Short mmCIF file of N, CA and C in Angstrom, two decimals:
data_model
loop_
_atom_site.label_atom_id
_atom_site.label_comp_id
_atom_site.label_asym_id
_atom_site.label_seq_id
_atom_site.Cartn_x
_atom_site.Cartn_y
_atom_site.Cartn_z
N MET Q 1 -8.73 -26.48 9.02
CA MET Q 1 -7.91 -26.38 10.19
C MET Q 1 -8.36 -25.16 10.97
N GLU Q 2 -9.02 -25.36 12.08
CA GLU Q 2 -9.56 -24.24 12.84
C GLU Q 2 -8.56 -23.62 13.80
N THR Q 3 -7.69 -24.42 14.39
CA THR Q 3 -6.76 -23.89 15.37
C THR Q 3 -5.42 -24.60 15.25
N LEU Q 4 -4.39 -23.91 15.66
CA LEU Q 4 -3.06 -24.50 15.69
C LEU Q 4 -2.58 -24.66 17.13
N GLY Q 5 -3.51 -24.64 18.07
CA GLY Q 5 -3.15 -24.80 19.48
C GLY Q 5 -2.32 -23.64 19.96
N ASN Q 6 -1.19 -23.94 20.58
CA ASN Q 6 -0.30 -22.91 21.12
C ASN Q 6 0.78 -22.49 20.15
N LEU Q 7 0.68 -22.87 18.91
CA LEU Q 7 1.71 -22.60 17.92
C LEU Q 7 1.73 -21.11 17.56
N ASP Q 8 2.91 -20.48 17.69
CA ASP Q 8 3.05 -19.07 17.32
C ASP Q 8 3.33 -18.90 15.84
N ILE Q 9 4.19 -19.76 15.28
CA ILE Q 9 4.62 -19.63 13.89
C ILE Q 9 4.56 -21.00 13.23
N LEU Q 10 4.03 -21.03 12.01
CA LEU Q 10 3.99 -22.27 11.24
C LEU Q 10 4.51 -21.98 9.83
N PHE Q 11 5.58 -22.67 9.43
CA PHE Q 11 6.06 -22.60 8.05
C PHE Q 11 5.58 -23.85 7.33
N ILE Q 12 5.09 -23.68 6.10
CA ILE Q 12 4.67 -24.79 5.24
C ILE Q 12 5.46 -24.68 3.94
N PHE Q 13 6.02 -25.80 3.50
CA PHE Q 13 6.87 -25.81 2.31
C PHE Q 13 6.22 -26.64 1.21
N GLU Q 14 6.72 -26.46 -0.02
CA GLU Q 14 6.16 -27.15 -1.19
C GLU Q 14 4.68 -26.81 -1.35
N THR Q 15 4.35 -25.54 -1.24
CA THR Q 15 2.96 -25.12 -1.30
C THR Q 15 2.39 -25.15 -2.72
N TRP Q 16 3.23 -24.97 -3.71
CA TRP Q 16 2.82 -24.92 -5.11
C TRP Q 16 1.79 -23.80 -5.36
N LEU Q 17 1.84 -22.75 -4.56
CA LEU Q 17 0.87 -21.66 -4.69
C LEU Q 17 1.28 -20.69 -5.78
N ASN Q 18 0.29 -20.02 -6.33
CA ASN Q 18 0.51 -18.94 -7.29
C ASN Q 18 -0.63 -17.95 -7.14
N ASP Q 19 -0.73 -16.99 -8.05
CA ASP Q 19 -1.74 -15.94 -7.90
C ASP Q 19 -3.17 -16.40 -8.19
N THR Q 20 -3.38 -17.68 -8.51
CA THR Q 20 -4.74 -18.17 -8.71
C THR Q 20 -5.42 -18.51 -7.38
N TYR Q 21 -4.66 -18.52 -6.30
CA TYR Q 21 -5.23 -18.78 -4.97
C TYR Q 21 -5.43 -17.46 -4.25
N SER Q 22 -6.60 -17.28 -3.67
CA SER Q 22 -6.84 -16.05 -2.91
C SER Q 22 -6.39 -16.27 -1.46
N ASP Q 23 -6.06 -15.17 -0.80
CA ASP Q 23 -5.60 -15.24 0.58
C ASP Q 23 -6.64 -15.89 1.49
N CYS Q 24 -7.91 -15.64 1.22
CA CYS Q 24 -8.95 -16.19 2.10
C CYS Q 24 -9.03 -17.71 2.02
N GLU Q 25 -8.60 -18.31 0.92
CA GLU Q 25 -8.59 -19.77 0.81
C GLU Q 25 -7.56 -20.40 1.73
N LEU Q 26 -6.54 -19.65 2.09
CA LEU Q 26 -5.43 -20.16 2.88
C LEU Q 26 -5.44 -19.67 4.31
N ASN Q 27 -6.38 -18.82 4.64
CA ASN Q 27 -6.43 -18.17 5.95
C ASN Q 27 -6.73 -19.17 7.06
N ILE Q 28 -6.00 -19.02 8.16
CA ILE Q 28 -6.30 -19.75 9.39
C ILE Q 28 -6.73 -18.70 10.40
N PRO Q 29 -7.95 -18.77 10.92
CA PRO Q 29 -8.42 -17.75 11.87
C PRO Q 29 -7.44 -17.58 13.03
N GLY Q 30 -7.15 -16.32 13.34
CA GLY Q 30 -6.24 -16.00 14.43
C GLY Q 30 -4.79 -15.88 14.00
N TYR Q 31 -4.53 -16.04 12.69
CA TYR Q 31 -3.16 -15.99 12.19
C TYR Q 31 -3.07 -15.05 10.99
N VAL Q 32 -1.90 -14.43 10.84
CA VAL Q 32 -1.58 -13.62 9.67
C VAL Q 32 -0.69 -14.47 8.78
N GLN Q 33 -0.94 -14.43 7.48
CA GLN Q 33 -0.16 -15.28 6.59
C GLN Q 33 0.79 -14.47 5.71
N TYR Q 34 1.89 -15.12 5.38
CA TYR Q 34 2.91 -14.57 4.50
C TYR Q 34 3.23 -15.63 3.45
N CYS Q 35 3.27 -15.21 2.20
CA CYS Q 35 3.51 -16.16 1.10
C CYS Q 35 4.78 -15.80 0.36
N ASN Q 36 5.50 -16.83 -0.04
CA ASN Q 36 6.65 -16.68 -0.93
C ASN Q 36 6.45 -17.71 -2.03
N ASP Q 37 5.68 -17.33 -3.04
CA ASP Q 37 5.36 -18.24 -4.13
C ASP Q 37 6.52 -18.33 -5.11
N ARG Q 38 6.69 -19.50 -5.68
CA ARG Q 38 7.69 -19.67 -6.72
C ARG Q 38 7.06 -19.24 -8.03
N ILE Q 39 7.67 -18.29 -8.69
CA ILE Q 39 7.11 -17.72 -9.91
C ILE Q 39 7.46 -18.54 -11.14
N ALA Q 40 8.69 -18.96 -11.26
CA ALA Q 40 9.16 -19.57 -12.50
C ALA Q 40 8.65 -21.00 -12.70
N ARG Q 41 8.37 -21.72 -11.61
CA ARG Q 41 7.95 -23.12 -11.71
C ARG Q 41 6.79 -23.38 -10.78
N GLU Q 42 6.12 -24.50 -10.98
CA GLU Q 42 4.96 -24.82 -10.14
C GLU Q 42 5.36 -25.33 -8.76
N GLU Q 43 6.46 -26.06 -8.67
CA GLU Q 43 6.83 -26.67 -7.40
C GLU Q 43 7.37 -25.63 -6.43
N GLY Q 44 7.57 -26.06 -5.19
CA GLY Q 44 8.20 -25.19 -4.19
C GLY Q 44 7.22 -24.21 -3.59
N GLY Q 45 7.77 -23.18 -3.01
CA GLY Q 45 6.97 -22.15 -2.35
C GLY Q 45 6.96 -22.32 -0.84
N ILE Q 46 6.82 -21.19 -0.15
CA ILE Q 46 6.79 -21.16 1.31
C ILE Q 46 5.59 -20.35 1.76
N LEU Q 47 4.92 -20.84 2.77
CA LEU Q 47 3.79 -20.15 3.39
C LEU Q 47 4.04 -20.13 4.89
N ALA Q 48 3.86 -18.97 5.50
CA ALA Q 48 4.02 -18.86 6.95
C ALA Q 48 2.73 -18.31 7.54
N HIS Q 49 2.36 -18.85 8.69
CA HIS Q 49 1.26 -18.32 9.48
C HIS Q 49 1.83 -17.92 10.83
N VAL Q 50 1.52 -16.68 11.27
CA VAL Q 50 1.99 -16.16 12.55
C VAL Q 50 0.78 -15.71 13.34
N ARG Q 51 0.75 -16.12 14.61
CA ARG Q 51 -0.37 -15.73 15.49
C ARG Q 51 -0.55 -14.22 15.43
N GLU Q 52 -1.79 -13.75 15.23
CA GLU Q 52 -2.05 -12.35 14.94
C GLU Q 52 -1.68 -11.38 16.06
N GLU Q 53 -1.59 -11.83 17.30
CA GLU Q 53 -1.22 -10.91 18.38
C GLU Q 53 0.29 -10.73 18.52
N ILE Q 54 1.06 -11.41 17.68
CA ILE Q 54 2.52 -11.30 17.71
C ILE Q 54 2.95 -10.19 16.75
N LEU Q 55 3.86 -9.35 17.20
CA LEU Q 55 4.39 -8.29 16.36
C LEU Q 55 5.41 -8.91 15.40
N VAL Q 56 5.10 -8.86 14.10
CA VAL Q 56 5.95 -9.51 13.10
C VAL Q 56 6.16 -8.59 11.91
N GLN Q 57 7.32 -8.71 11.32
CA GLN Q 57 7.65 -7.95 10.10
C GLN Q 57 8.33 -8.91 9.14
N ARG Q 58 7.89 -8.92 7.90
CA ARG Q 58 8.55 -9.71 6.86
C ARG Q 58 9.86 -9.01 6.51
N ARG Q 59 10.96 -9.74 6.52
CA ARG Q 59 12.27 -9.16 6.25
C ARG Q 59 12.72 -9.50 4.83
N SER Q 60 12.03 -8.93 3.86
CA SER Q 60 12.36 -9.16 2.45
C SER Q 60 13.76 -8.68 2.11
N ASP Q 61 14.30 -7.74 2.91
CA ASP Q 61 15.65 -7.23 2.66
C ASP Q 61 16.71 -8.31 2.87
N LEU Q 62 16.38 -9.39 3.59
CA LEU Q 62 17.32 -10.49 3.81
C LEU Q 62 17.14 -11.61 2.79
N GLU Q 63 16.09 -11.52 2.00
CA GLU Q 63 15.79 -12.56 1.01
C GLU Q 63 16.43 -12.20 -0.33
N ASN Q 64 16.59 -13.21 -1.18
CA ASN Q 64 17.04 -12.93 -2.53
C ASN Q 64 16.27 -13.82 -3.51
N ASN Q 65 16.36 -13.50 -4.78
CA ASN Q 65 15.59 -14.23 -5.79
C ASN Q 65 16.19 -15.57 -6.16
N ASN Q 66 17.39 -15.85 -5.69
CA ASN Q 66 18.06 -17.09 -6.06
C ASN Q 66 17.75 -18.24 -5.10
N GLN Q 67 17.20 -17.94 -3.94
CA GLN Q 67 16.92 -18.96 -2.93
C GLN Q 67 15.46 -18.84 -2.50
N GLU Q 68 14.88 -19.96 -2.13
CA GLU Q 68 13.52 -19.93 -1.57
C GLU Q 68 13.65 -19.86 -0.07
N ILE Q 69 13.73 -18.62 0.42
CA ILE Q 69 13.93 -18.35 1.84
C ILE Q 69 12.97 -17.26 2.25
N MET Q 70 12.33 -17.43 3.39
CA MET Q 70 11.46 -16.41 3.95
C MET Q 70 11.97 -16.06 5.35
N TRP Q 71 12.24 -14.78 5.55
CA TRP Q 71 12.69 -14.27 6.84
C TRP Q 71 11.56 -13.48 7.50
N LEU Q 72 11.36 -13.71 8.78
CA LEU Q 72 10.43 -12.93 9.57
C LEU Q 72 11.17 -12.39 10.78
N GLU Q 73 10.79 -11.22 11.23
CA GLU Q 73 11.34 -10.68 12.48
C GLU Q 73 10.20 -10.63 13.48
N ILE Q 74 10.37 -11.35 14.57
CA ILE Q 74 9.35 -11.47 15.60
C ILE Q 74 9.81 -10.70 16.83
N SER Q 75 8.93 -9.85 17.36
CA SER Q 75 9.24 -9.09 18.57
C SER Q 75 8.29 -9.50 19.68
N TYR Q 76 8.88 -10.09 20.70
CA TYR Q 76 8.13 -10.42 21.92
C TYR Q 76 8.46 -9.36 22.98
N PRO Q 77 7.53 -9.06 23.87
CA PRO Q 77 7.82 -8.06 24.91
C PRO Q 77 9.04 -8.46 25.75
N LYS Q 78 9.87 -7.47 26.05
CA LYS Q 78 11.04 -7.62 26.94
C LYS Q 78 12.08 -8.62 26.40
N MET Q 79 12.11 -8.81 25.08
CA MET Q 79 13.10 -9.70 24.47
C MET Q 79 13.68 -9.02 23.23
N LYS Q 80 14.87 -9.41 22.86
CA LYS Q 80 15.42 -8.96 21.59
C LYS Q 80 14.64 -9.66 20.48
N PRO Q 81 14.50 -9.01 19.31
CA PRO Q 81 13.78 -9.66 18.20
C PRO Q 81 14.48 -10.95 17.78
N ILE Q 82 13.68 -11.89 17.30
CA ILE Q 82 14.22 -13.14 16.75
C ILE Q 82 13.90 -13.19 15.26
N LEU Q 83 14.68 -13.97 14.52
CA LEU Q 83 14.53 -14.06 13.07
C LEU Q 83 14.26 -15.50 12.65
N PRO Q 84 13.02 -15.98 12.82
CA PRO Q 84 12.73 -17.32 12.29
C PRO Q 84 12.80 -17.28 10.77
N THR Q 85 13.31 -18.36 10.22
CA THR Q 85 13.57 -18.42 8.79
C THR Q 85 13.05 -19.73 8.21
N GLY Q 86 12.30 -19.63 7.14
CA GLY Q 86 11.85 -20.81 6.42
C GLY Q 86 12.70 -20.98 5.18
N VAL Q 87 13.33 -22.14 5.03
CA VAL Q 87 14.22 -22.40 3.90
C VAL Q 87 13.73 -23.64 3.18
N TYR Q 88 13.48 -23.50 1.89
CA TYR Q 88 13.13 -24.66 1.06
C TYR Q 88 14.28 -24.90 0.09
N ARG Q 89 14.81 -26.12 0.10
CA ARG Q 89 15.85 -26.50 -0.86
C ARG Q 89 15.27 -27.58 -1.75
N SER Q 90 15.10 -27.25 -3.02
CA SER Q 90 14.58 -28.23 -3.97
C SER Q 90 15.61 -29.34 -4.17
N PRO Q 91 15.18 -30.50 -4.61
CA PRO Q 91 16.11 -31.62 -4.83
C PRO Q 91 17.22 -31.31 -5.84
N VAL Q 92 17.00 -30.35 -6.72
CA VAL Q 92 18.01 -30.04 -7.73
C VAL Q 92 18.96 -28.92 -7.28
N THR Q 93 18.71 -28.33 -6.11
CA THR Q 93 19.57 -27.27 -5.60
C THR Q 93 20.68 -27.89 -4.76
N ASN Q 94 21.90 -27.51 -5.07
CA ASN Q 94 23.05 -28.00 -4.34
C ASN Q 94 23.05 -27.42 -2.93
N LEU Q 95 23.27 -28.24 -1.92
CA LEU Q 95 23.28 -27.80 -0.53
C LEU Q 95 24.33 -26.72 -0.30
N SER Q 96 25.43 -26.79 -0.98
CA SER Q 96 26.49 -25.78 -0.80
C SER Q 96 26.01 -24.38 -1.19
N THR Q 97 25.05 -24.29 -2.10
CA THR Q 97 24.48 -23.00 -2.49
C THR Q 97 23.77 -22.35 -1.30
N ILE Q 98 23.01 -23.15 -0.56
CA ILE Q 98 22.31 -22.64 0.63
C ILE Q 98 23.32 -22.25 1.71
N ILE Q 99 24.30 -23.08 1.93
CA ILE Q 99 25.32 -22.80 2.95
C ILE Q 99 26.06 -21.52 2.62
N THR Q 100 26.42 -21.34 1.35
CA THR Q 100 27.11 -20.12 0.93
C THR Q 100 26.24 -18.89 1.18
N TYR Q 101 24.95 -19.01 0.94
CA TYR Q 101 24.02 -17.89 1.18
C TYR Q 101 24.09 -17.47 2.65
N PHE Q 102 23.99 -18.42 3.56
CA PHE Q 102 23.99 -18.09 4.99
C PHE Q 102 25.36 -17.61 5.47
N GLU Q 103 26.42 -18.11 4.91
CA GLU Q 103 27.75 -17.66 5.30
C GLU Q 103 27.99 -16.22 4.86
N GLY Q 104 27.32 -15.78 3.80
CA GLY Q 104 27.51 -14.43 3.30
C GLY Q 104 26.65 -13.39 3.98
N GLU Q 105 25.66 -13.81 4.76
CA GLU Q 105 24.75 -12.87 5.41
C GLU Q 105 25.34 -12.39 6.73
N GLU Q 106 25.10 -11.12 7.03
CA GLU Q 106 25.48 -10.56 8.32
C GLU Q 106 24.21 -10.22 9.07
N PHE Q 107 24.03 -10.81 10.22
CA PHE Q 107 22.78 -10.64 10.96
C PHE Q 107 22.97 -9.78 12.17
#
């Protein structure tokens, strides 16, 4: 995949990634990548690619070990920061667990 066109942010779910994959294997030219690998099991995982000229910060302080969620803070010129979020819910995870997580967060 050489280009993502005009796409600023791309979240990919069910990556099944672990530390046996190097960052260069997953790199898309012109993008910075962020990984949230599932440690305990093979399934799941989140990968994000953000256009490299965009000011971005991974917000690990909003994430927890009980949910597969990746938070990013994106800053565009002359705008308030936005918080795109990638959420993976496995088939065995109750939807109410995810809803409870978001209801408990203060943004």
